XYZ file of C-alpha atoms in Angstrom:
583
model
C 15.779 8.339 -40.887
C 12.776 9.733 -39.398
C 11.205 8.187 -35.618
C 8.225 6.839 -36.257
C 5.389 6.806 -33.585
C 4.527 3.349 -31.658
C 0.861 4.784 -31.354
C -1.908 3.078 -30.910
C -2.783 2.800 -34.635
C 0.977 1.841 -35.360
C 0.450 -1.189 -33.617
C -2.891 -2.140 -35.304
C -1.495 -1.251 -38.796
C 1.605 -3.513 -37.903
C -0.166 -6.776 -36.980
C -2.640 -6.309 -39.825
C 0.729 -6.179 -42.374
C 1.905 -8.848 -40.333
C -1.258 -11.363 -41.073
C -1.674 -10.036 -44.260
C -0.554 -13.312 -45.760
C 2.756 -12.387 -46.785
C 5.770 -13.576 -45.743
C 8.705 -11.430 -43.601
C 11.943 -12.402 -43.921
C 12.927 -12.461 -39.941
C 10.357 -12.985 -37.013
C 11.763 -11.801 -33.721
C 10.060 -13.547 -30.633
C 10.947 -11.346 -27.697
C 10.476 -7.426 -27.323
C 13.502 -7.452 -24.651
C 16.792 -5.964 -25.659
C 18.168 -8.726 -27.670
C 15.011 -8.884 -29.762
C 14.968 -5.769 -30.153
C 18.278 -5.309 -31.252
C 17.873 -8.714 -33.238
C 14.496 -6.675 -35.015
C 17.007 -3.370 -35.858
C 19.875 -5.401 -36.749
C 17.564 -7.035 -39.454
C 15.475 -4.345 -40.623
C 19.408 -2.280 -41.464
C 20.539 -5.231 -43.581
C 17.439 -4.799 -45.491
C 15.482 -7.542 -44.561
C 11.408 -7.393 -44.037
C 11.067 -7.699 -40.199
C 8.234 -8.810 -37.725
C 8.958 -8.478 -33.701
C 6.363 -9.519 -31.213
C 6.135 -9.453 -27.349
C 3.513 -10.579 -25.223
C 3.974 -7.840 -22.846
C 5.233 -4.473 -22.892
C 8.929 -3.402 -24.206
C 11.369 -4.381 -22.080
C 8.809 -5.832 -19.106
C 11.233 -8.629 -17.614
C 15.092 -8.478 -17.506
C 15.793 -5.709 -19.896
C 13.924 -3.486 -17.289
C 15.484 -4.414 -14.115
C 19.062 -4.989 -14.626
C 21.705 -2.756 -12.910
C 21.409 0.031 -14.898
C 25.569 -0.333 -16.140
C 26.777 -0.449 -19.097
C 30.010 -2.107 -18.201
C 32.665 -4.753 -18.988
C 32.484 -6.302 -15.540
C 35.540 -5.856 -13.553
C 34.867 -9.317 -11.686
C 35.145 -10.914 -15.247
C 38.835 -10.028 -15.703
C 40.049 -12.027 -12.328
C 37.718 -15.565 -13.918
C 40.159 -14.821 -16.858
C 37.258 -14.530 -19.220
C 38.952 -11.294 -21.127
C 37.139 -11.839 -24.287
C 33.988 -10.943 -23.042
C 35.629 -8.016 -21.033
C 36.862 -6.662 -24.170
C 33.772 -7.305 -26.257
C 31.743 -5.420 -23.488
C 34.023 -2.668 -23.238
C 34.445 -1.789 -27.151
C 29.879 -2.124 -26.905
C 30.166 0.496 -23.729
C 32.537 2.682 -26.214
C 29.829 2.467 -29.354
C 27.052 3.241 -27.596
C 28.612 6.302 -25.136
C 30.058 8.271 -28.042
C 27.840 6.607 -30.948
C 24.779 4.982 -30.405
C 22.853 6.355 -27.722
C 24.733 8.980 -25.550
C 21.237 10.454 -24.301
C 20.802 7.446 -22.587
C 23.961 6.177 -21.544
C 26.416 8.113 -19.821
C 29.645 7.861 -17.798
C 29.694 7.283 -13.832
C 32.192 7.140 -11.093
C 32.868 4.620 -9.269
C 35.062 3.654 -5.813
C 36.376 0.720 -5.279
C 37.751 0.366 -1.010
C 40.819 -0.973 -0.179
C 41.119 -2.484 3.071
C 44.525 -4.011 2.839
C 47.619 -2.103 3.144
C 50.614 -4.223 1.206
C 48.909 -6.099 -1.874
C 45.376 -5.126 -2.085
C 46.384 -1.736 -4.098
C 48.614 -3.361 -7.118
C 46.724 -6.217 -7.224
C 43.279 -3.893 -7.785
C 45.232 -1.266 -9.704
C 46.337 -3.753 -12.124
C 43.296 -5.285 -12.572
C 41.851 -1.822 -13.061
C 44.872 -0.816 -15.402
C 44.023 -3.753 -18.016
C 40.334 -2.895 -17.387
C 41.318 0.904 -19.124
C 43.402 -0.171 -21.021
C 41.263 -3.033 -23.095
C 38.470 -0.426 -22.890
C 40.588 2.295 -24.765
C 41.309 -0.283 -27.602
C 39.574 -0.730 -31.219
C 38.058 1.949 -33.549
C 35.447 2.829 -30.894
C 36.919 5.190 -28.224
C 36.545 4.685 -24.279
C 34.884 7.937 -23.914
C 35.586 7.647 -20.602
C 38.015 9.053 -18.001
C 41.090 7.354 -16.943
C 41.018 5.497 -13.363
C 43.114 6.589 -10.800
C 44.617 6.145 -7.342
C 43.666 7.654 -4.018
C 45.133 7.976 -0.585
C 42.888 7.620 2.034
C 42.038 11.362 2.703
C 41.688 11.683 -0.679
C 38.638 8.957 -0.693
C 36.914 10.144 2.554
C 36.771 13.521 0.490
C 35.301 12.021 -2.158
C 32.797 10.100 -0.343
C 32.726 11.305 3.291
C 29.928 8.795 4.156
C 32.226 6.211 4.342
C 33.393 4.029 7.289
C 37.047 5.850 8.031
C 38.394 2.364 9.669
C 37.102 -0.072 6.713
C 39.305 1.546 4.458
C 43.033 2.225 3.498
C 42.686 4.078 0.203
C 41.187 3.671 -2.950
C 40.947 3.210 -6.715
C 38.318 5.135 -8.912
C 37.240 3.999 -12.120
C 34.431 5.142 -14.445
C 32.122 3.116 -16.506
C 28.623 4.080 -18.199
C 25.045 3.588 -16.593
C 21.569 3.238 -19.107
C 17.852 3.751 -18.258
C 17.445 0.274 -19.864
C 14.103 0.321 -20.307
C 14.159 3.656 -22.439
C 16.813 2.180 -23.730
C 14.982 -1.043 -25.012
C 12.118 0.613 -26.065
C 14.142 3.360 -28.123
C 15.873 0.393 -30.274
C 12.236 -0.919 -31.199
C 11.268 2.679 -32.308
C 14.587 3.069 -34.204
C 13.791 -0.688 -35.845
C 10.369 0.591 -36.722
C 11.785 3.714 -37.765
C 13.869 1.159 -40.568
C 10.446 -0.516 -41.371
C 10.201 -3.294 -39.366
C 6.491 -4.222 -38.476
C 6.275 -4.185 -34.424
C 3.650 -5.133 -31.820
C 3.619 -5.520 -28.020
C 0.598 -7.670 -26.602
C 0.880 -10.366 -29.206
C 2.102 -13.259 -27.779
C 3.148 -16.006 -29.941
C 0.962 -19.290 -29.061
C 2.509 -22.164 -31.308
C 4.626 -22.265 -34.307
C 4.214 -22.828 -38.047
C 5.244 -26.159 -39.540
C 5.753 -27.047 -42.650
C 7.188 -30.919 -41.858
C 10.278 -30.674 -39.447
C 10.853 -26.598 -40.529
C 9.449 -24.031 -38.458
C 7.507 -21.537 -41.392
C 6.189 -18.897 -39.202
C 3.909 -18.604 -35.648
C 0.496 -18.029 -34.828
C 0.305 -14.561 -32.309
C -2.791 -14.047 -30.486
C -3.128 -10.228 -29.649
C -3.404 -9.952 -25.466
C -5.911 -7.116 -26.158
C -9.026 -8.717 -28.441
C -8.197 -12.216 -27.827
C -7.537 -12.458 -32.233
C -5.066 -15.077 -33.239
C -2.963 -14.143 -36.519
C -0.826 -15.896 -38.685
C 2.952 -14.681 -39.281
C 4.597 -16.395 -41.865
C 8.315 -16.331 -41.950
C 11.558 -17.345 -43.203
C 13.370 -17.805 -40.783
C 11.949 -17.221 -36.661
C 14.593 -15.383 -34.090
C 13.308 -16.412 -30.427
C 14.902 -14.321 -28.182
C 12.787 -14.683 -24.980
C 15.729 -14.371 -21.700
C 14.668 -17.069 -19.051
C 12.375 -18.127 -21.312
C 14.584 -20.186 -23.794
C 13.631 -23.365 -22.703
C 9.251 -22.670 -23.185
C 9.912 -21.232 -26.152
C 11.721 -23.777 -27.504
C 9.256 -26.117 -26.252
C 6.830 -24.799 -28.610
C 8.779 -26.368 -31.218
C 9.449 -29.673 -29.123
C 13.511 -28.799 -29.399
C 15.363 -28.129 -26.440
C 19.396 -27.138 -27.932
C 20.239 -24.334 -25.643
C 19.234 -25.013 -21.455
C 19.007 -21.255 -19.678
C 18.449 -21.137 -15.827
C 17.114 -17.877 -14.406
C 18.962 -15.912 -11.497
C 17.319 -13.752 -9.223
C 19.051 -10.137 -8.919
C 17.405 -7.790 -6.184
C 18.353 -3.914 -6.553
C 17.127 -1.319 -3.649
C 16.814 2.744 -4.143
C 17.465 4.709 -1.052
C 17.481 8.759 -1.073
C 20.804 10.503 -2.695
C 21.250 12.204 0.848
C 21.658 8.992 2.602
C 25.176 8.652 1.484
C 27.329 11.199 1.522
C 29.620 10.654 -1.678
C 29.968 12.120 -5.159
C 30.867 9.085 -6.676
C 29.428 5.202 -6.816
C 31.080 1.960 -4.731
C 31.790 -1.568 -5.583
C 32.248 -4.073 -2.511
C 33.786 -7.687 -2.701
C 30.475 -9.748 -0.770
C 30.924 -13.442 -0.206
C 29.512 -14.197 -3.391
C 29.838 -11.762 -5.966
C 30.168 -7.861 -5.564
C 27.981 -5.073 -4.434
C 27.537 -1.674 -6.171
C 26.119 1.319 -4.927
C 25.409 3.915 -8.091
C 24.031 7.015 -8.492
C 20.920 7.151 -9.930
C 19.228 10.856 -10.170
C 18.297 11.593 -6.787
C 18.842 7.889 -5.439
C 21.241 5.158 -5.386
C 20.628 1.922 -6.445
C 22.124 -0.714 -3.958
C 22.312 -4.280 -5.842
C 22.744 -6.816 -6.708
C 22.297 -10.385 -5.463
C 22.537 -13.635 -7.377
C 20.984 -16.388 -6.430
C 18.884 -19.011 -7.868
C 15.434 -18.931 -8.759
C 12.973 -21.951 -9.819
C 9.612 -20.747 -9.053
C 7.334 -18.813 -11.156
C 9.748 -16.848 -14.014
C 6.188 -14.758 -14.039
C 7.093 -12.990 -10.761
C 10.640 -12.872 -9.292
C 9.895 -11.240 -5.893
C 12.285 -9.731 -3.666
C 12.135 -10.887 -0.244
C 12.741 -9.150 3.092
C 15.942 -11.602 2.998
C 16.894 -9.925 0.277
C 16.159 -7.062 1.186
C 18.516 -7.569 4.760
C 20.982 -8.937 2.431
C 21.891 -5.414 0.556
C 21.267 -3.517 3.575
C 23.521 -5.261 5.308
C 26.826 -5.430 2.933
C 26.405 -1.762 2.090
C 26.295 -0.661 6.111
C 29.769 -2.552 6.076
C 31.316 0.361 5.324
C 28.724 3.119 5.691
C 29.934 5.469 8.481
C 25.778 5.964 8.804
C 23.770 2.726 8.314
C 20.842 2.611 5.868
C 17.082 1.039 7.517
C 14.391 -0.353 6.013
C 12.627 2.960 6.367
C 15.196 4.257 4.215
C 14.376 1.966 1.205
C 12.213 4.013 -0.971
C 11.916 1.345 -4.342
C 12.612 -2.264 -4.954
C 13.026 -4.306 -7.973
C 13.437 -8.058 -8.849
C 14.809 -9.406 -12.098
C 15.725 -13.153 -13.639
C 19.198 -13.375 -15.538
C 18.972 -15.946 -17.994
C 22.259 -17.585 -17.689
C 23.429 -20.147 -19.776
C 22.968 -23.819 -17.824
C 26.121 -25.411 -16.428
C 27.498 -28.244 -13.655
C 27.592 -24.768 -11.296
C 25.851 -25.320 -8.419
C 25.873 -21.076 -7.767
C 24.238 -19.024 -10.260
C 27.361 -16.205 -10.073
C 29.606 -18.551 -11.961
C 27.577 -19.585 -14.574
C 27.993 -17.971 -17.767
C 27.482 -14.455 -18.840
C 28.456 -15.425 -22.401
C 25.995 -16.230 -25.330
C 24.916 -19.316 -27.334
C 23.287 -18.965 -30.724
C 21.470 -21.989 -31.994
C 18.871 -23.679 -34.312
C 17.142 -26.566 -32.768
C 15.150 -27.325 -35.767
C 15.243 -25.986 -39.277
C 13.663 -21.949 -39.416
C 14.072 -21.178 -35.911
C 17.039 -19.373 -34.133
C 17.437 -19.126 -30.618
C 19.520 -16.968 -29.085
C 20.330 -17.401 -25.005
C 22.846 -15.954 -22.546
C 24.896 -12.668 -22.531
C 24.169 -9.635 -20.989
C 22.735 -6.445 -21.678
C 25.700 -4.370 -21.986
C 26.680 -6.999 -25.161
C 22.599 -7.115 -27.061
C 23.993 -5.531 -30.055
C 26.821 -8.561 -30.405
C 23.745 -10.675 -29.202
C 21.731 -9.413 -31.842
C 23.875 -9.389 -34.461
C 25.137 -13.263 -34.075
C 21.219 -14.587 -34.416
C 20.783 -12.623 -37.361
C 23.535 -13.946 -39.022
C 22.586 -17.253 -37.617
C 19.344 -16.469 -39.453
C 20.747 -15.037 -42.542
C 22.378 -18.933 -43.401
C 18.896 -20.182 -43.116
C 17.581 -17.997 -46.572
C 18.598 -19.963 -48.580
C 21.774 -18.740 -50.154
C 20.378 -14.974 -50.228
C 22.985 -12.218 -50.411
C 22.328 -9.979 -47.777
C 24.472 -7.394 -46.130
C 26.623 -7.761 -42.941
C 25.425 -6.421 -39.981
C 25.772 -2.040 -39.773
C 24.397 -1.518 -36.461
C 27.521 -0.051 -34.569
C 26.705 3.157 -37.217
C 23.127 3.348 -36.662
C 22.565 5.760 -33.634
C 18.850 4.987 -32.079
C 16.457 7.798 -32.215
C 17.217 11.112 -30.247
C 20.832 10.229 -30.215
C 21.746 11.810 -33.971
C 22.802 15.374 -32.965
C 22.138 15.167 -29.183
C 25.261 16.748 -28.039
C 24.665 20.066 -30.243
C 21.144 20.034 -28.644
C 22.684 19.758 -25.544
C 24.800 23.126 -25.822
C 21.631 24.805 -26.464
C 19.420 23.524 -23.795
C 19.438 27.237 -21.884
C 17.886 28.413 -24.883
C 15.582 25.466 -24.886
C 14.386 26.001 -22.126
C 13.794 29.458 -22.455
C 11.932 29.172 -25.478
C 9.595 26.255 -23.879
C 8.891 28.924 -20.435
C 10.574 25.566 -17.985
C 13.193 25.309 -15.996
C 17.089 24.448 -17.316
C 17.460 21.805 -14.992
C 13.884 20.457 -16.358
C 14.851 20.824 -20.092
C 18.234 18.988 -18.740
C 16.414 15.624 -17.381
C 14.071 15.738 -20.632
C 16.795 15.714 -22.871
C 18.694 12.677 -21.122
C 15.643 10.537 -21.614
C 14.248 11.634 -25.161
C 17.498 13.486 -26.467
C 16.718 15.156 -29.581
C 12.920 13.866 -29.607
C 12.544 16.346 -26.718
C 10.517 18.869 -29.146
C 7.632 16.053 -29.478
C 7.243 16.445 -25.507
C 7.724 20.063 -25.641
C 5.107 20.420 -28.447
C 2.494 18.552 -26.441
C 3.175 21.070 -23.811
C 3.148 23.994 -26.200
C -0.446 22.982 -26.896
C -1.667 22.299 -23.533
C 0.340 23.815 -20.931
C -0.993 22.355 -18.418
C 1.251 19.179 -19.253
C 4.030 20.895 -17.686
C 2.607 20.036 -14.394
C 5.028 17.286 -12.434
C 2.810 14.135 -11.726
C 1.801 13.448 -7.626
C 4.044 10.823 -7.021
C 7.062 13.609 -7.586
C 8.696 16.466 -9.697
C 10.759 14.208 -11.606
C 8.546 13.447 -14.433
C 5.762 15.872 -16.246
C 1.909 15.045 -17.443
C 3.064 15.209 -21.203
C 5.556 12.442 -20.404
C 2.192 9.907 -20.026
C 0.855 11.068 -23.155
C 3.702 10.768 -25.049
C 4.636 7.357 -23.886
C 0.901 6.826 -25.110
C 0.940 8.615 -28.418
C 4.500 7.721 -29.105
C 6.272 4.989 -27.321
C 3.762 2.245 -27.489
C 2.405 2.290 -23.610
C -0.622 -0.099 -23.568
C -1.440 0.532 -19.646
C -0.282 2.667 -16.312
C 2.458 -0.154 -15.596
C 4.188 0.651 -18.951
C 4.462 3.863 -18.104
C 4.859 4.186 -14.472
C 7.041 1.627 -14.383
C 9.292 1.377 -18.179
C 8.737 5.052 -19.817
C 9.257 6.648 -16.664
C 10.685 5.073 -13.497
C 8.559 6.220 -11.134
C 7.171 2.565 -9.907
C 11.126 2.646 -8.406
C 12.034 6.121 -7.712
C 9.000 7.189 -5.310
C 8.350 6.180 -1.685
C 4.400 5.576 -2.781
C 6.061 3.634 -5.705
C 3.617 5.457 -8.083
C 0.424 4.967 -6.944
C -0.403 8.292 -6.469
C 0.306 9.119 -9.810
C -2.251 5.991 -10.859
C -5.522 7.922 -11.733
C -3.485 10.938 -13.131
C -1.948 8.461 -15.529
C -4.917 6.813 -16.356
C -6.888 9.841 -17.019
C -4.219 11.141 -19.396
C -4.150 8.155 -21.505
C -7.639 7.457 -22.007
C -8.179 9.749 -24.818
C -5.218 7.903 -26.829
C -6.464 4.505 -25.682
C -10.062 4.973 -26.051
C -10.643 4.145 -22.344
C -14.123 5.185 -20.965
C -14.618 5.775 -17.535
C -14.919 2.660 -15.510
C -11.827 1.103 -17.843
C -9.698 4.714 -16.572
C -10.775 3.430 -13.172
C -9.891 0.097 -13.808
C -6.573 0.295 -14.697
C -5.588 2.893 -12.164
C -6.962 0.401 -9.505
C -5.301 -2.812 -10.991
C -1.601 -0.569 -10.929
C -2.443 -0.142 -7.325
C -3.397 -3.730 -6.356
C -0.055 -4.678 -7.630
C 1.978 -2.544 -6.071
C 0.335 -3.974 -3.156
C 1.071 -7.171 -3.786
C 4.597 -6.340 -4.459
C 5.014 -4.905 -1.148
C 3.968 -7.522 0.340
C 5.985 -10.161 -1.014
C 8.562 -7.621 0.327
C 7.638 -8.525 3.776
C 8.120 -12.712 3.560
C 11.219 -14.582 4.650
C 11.962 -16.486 1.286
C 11.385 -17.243 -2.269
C 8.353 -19.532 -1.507
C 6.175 -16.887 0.624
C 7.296 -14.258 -1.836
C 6.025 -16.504 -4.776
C 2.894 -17.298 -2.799
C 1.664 -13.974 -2.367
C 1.521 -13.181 -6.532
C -0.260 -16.370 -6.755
C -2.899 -15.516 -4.277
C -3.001 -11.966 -6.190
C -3.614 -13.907 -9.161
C -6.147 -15.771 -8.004
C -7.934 -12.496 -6.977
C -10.906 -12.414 -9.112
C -10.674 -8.172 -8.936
C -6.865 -8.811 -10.579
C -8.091 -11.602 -12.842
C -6.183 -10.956 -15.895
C -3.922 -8.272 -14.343
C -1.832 -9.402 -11.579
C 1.445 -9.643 -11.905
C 2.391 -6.856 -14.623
C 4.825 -5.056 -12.215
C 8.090 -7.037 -12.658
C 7.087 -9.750 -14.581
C 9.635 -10.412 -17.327
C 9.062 -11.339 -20.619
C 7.242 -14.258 -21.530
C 7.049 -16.545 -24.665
C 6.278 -13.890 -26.827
């Protein structure tokens, strides 16, 4: 299989296929990870495939989760094993299988403060966790846990509190870059033929009678409405569910959205060579490496406003700071929070009155003949996710043989012979004139793609130049998310193909006009729409800052809908952090 580009003319030549007048076999509603797993899991049983979003890849929850790839610990003590063991045998598969570029193991602590039953209780717990994660055909690929005095854990992470601890247990599980992630399974579907197209929102269904035959997608770009017939429709839209299903005036599966807030402070802020996970009150609190940050997060509450813009709030904000400096020998500030991001779970709807004990599992359904729905789970499970619509989708044609799902042997692109690349990246490196540790960080985010990027440097060296906002990512990285990973704007890039809306103090608006400038020759841009867009990136981050700054939800909320009402945003506001919508 060979990656095909999500350029600019990919995505015209895929909705003109797509309204052609012929019919696909599965349309996927939804460019976030389920979708797009739900789009590859298709497209490798051999069906004809159609996926549509009405953003970017990956713009709502699929971008601004917590980064793990895990089985969730907290699951095992609610009993809920099954989906402890599902997630750990997906964390296995996609480690040593499906995308080890991307995901990767990671360390983390977990403090004991009681003397007599904390440790067997935890080490149990922690035991099983191994244990069920070493099971199946799909190895851990991951270290064992083990047991430390306290010494031991103040050597390991000397930034800790000495008196809020008694010892500790350290466990590993994996962490993704989920939105390179998510886009990387909608260039591996494409790679398997399936027909794919971000701005095209889908606007009302097909009907033939009850059965839903297809939608009509109007492209965010030209305003052009097309019609997509299909045989069956996947909707896989997160907090979404219940609009989308709206469209077809069903309403089977009920999702309601929680609110998770993750902040990055500086890697020198705590000193530790490993990650944390604190009990809080209401759920846990992890602190994980992340390049040269940590990512403090998450919190779980409830959130009924606008699913357009889940804002953090300086609550929230107080919130993290404040059960992470329990047990911080230095306390973070505010000053020390360099990114923020705010994300909607959408959990399946129970009598809960707290969002942290609703379900993480997932319901498949088909409110009316021709259209699947798919609702629940969590990231570390999409491929399970994906898998159980299709097959949902599969009974709806009609009695036609078509293969199981393959998907747990169908490595993304850049994972197929990443480790052998690896082994070489000195010579890489050498070859391209850059730096090891440079080569290093390109091959953990395009694995063995990384000669496209070093190509576009090979021809214009100047790409090897780090963009303003910091070192971490390079010119040639904009134009290949433009020329090859389906960018549409500076937001997709500063904030999905590269993370640098998160991971620098100006949160990327230094790098705005660089951006734009290097994408305008893909895009066609002229010079007052390269202005344009640079300026719109920056208006938002405004906007997101200050919703930073107000004392709740409501405030927060308020301040995107005055930025929408903005006639200079009109159109704009609200692409940083605003998750995926119908489409």
């Amino acid at each position: 299989m060979k990656a095909v580009e999500l350029s600019p003319a990919a995505r015209s030549r895929a909705l003109r296929e797509l309204a052609a007048g012929g019919e696909v076999d599965v349309l996927v509603v939804g460019g976030g990870v389920v979708g797009a797993g739900a789009a590859l899991d298709a497209a490798t049983r051999g069906l004809s495939v159609g996926l549509v979003e009405a953003r970017d890849w990956a713009a709502g929850t699929s971008s601004r989760a917590s980064k793990l790839i895990h089985g969730g610990l907290r699951y095992l003590e609610m009993l809920d094993f099954g989906l402890v063991h599902e997630a750990l045998r997906e964390r296995g598969l996609m480690v040593r299988r499906l995308a080890p570029h991307l995901v990767r193991p990671v360390p983390f602590l977990y403090p004991l403060s009681h003397r007599v039953w904390e440790r067997p209780y935890v080490g149990a717990g922690v035991l099983l966790y191994d244990t069920m994660g070493a099971a199946g055909r799909a190895s851990r690929g991951l270290p064992h846990h083990r047991h430390l005095t306290k010494r031991r854990t103040l050597k390991v992470a000397p930034g800790l509190k000495p008196g809020a601890l008694v010892g500790a247990v350290q466990y590993w599980d994996a962490q993704v870059d989920d939105a390179r992630h998510t886009m990387s399974l909608v260039r591996t579907a494409a790679s398997y033929g399936a027909l794919v197209a971000n701005r095209a929102k889908v606007v009302r269904y097909l009907r033939d009678g009850e059965r839903v035959t297809g939608a009509v997608v109007a492209d965010q770009e030209t305003g052009a409405e097309i019609e997509v017939r299909a045989r069956q429709v996947v909707a896989a839209t997160g907090v979404w569910t219940d609009e989308t299903q709206a469209l077809a005036d069903a309403s089977s599966v009920r999702v309601r959205a929680s609110k998770g807030v993750h902040l990055l402070v500086p890697r020198d802020r705590i000193d530790s060579s490993s990650g944390l996970i604190l009990r809080t009150e209401r759920s846990v609190l992890f602190v994980i490496p992340w390049g040269r940050h940590w990512i403090v997060g998450t919190t779980d509450t409830d959130w009924d406003l606008d699913k357009d813009h889940p804002a953090a709030t300086a609550a929230d904000i107080d919130y993290l700071l404040e059960h992470a400096n329990r047990v911080l020998a230095e306390p973070l500030a505010k000053d020390d929070v360099e990114g923020v991001y705010a994300g909607l779970r959408p959990l399946l709807s129970g009598a809960s009155d707290q969002t942290a004990k609703l379900s993480r599992e997932h319901l498949v359904g088909t409110p009316v003949p021709g259209l699947v729905v798919i609702a629940g789970g969590k990231y570390t499970t999409y491929r399970v996710m994906a898998e159980d619509a299709v097959d949902e989708a599969v009974r709806g044609l009609d009695g036609a043989a078509v293969p199981a799902s393959v998907t747990e042997d169908v490595p993304l692109v850049g994972a197929d012979g990443y480790r052998a690349l690896w082994n070489r990246r000195s010579a890489l490196a050498l070859a391209a004139g850059l730096p090891v540790r440079r080569v290093a960080q390109l091959l953990r985010r395009y694995g063995t793609l990384v000669d496209e990027v070093l190509d576009l440097i090979a021809a214009d060296p100047s790409l090897a130049e780090p963009l303003p906002s910091g070192d971490g990512y390079l010119r040639a990285e904009v134009v290949y998310a433009a020329t090859h990973e389906g960018a549409r704007d500076v937001e997709d890039v500063l904030a999905r193909r590269t993370r640098i809306s998160i991971e620098s103090r100006d949160r990327g608006t230094e790098s705005a006009v660089v951006a734009a400038s290097l994408m305008a020759p893909v895009l066609g841009w002229d010079a007052e729409r390269t202005a344009r867009e640079a300026a719109t990136y920056v208006r938002l981050v405004e906007a997101e800052r200050e919703a930073q700054e107000q004392p709740d939800d409501l405030a927060a909320a308020n301040v995107w809908l005055r930025a929408r009402k903005d006639p200079r945003a009109a159109g704009d506001a609200g692409r940083t952090g605003r998750p995926e919508k119908i489409a």
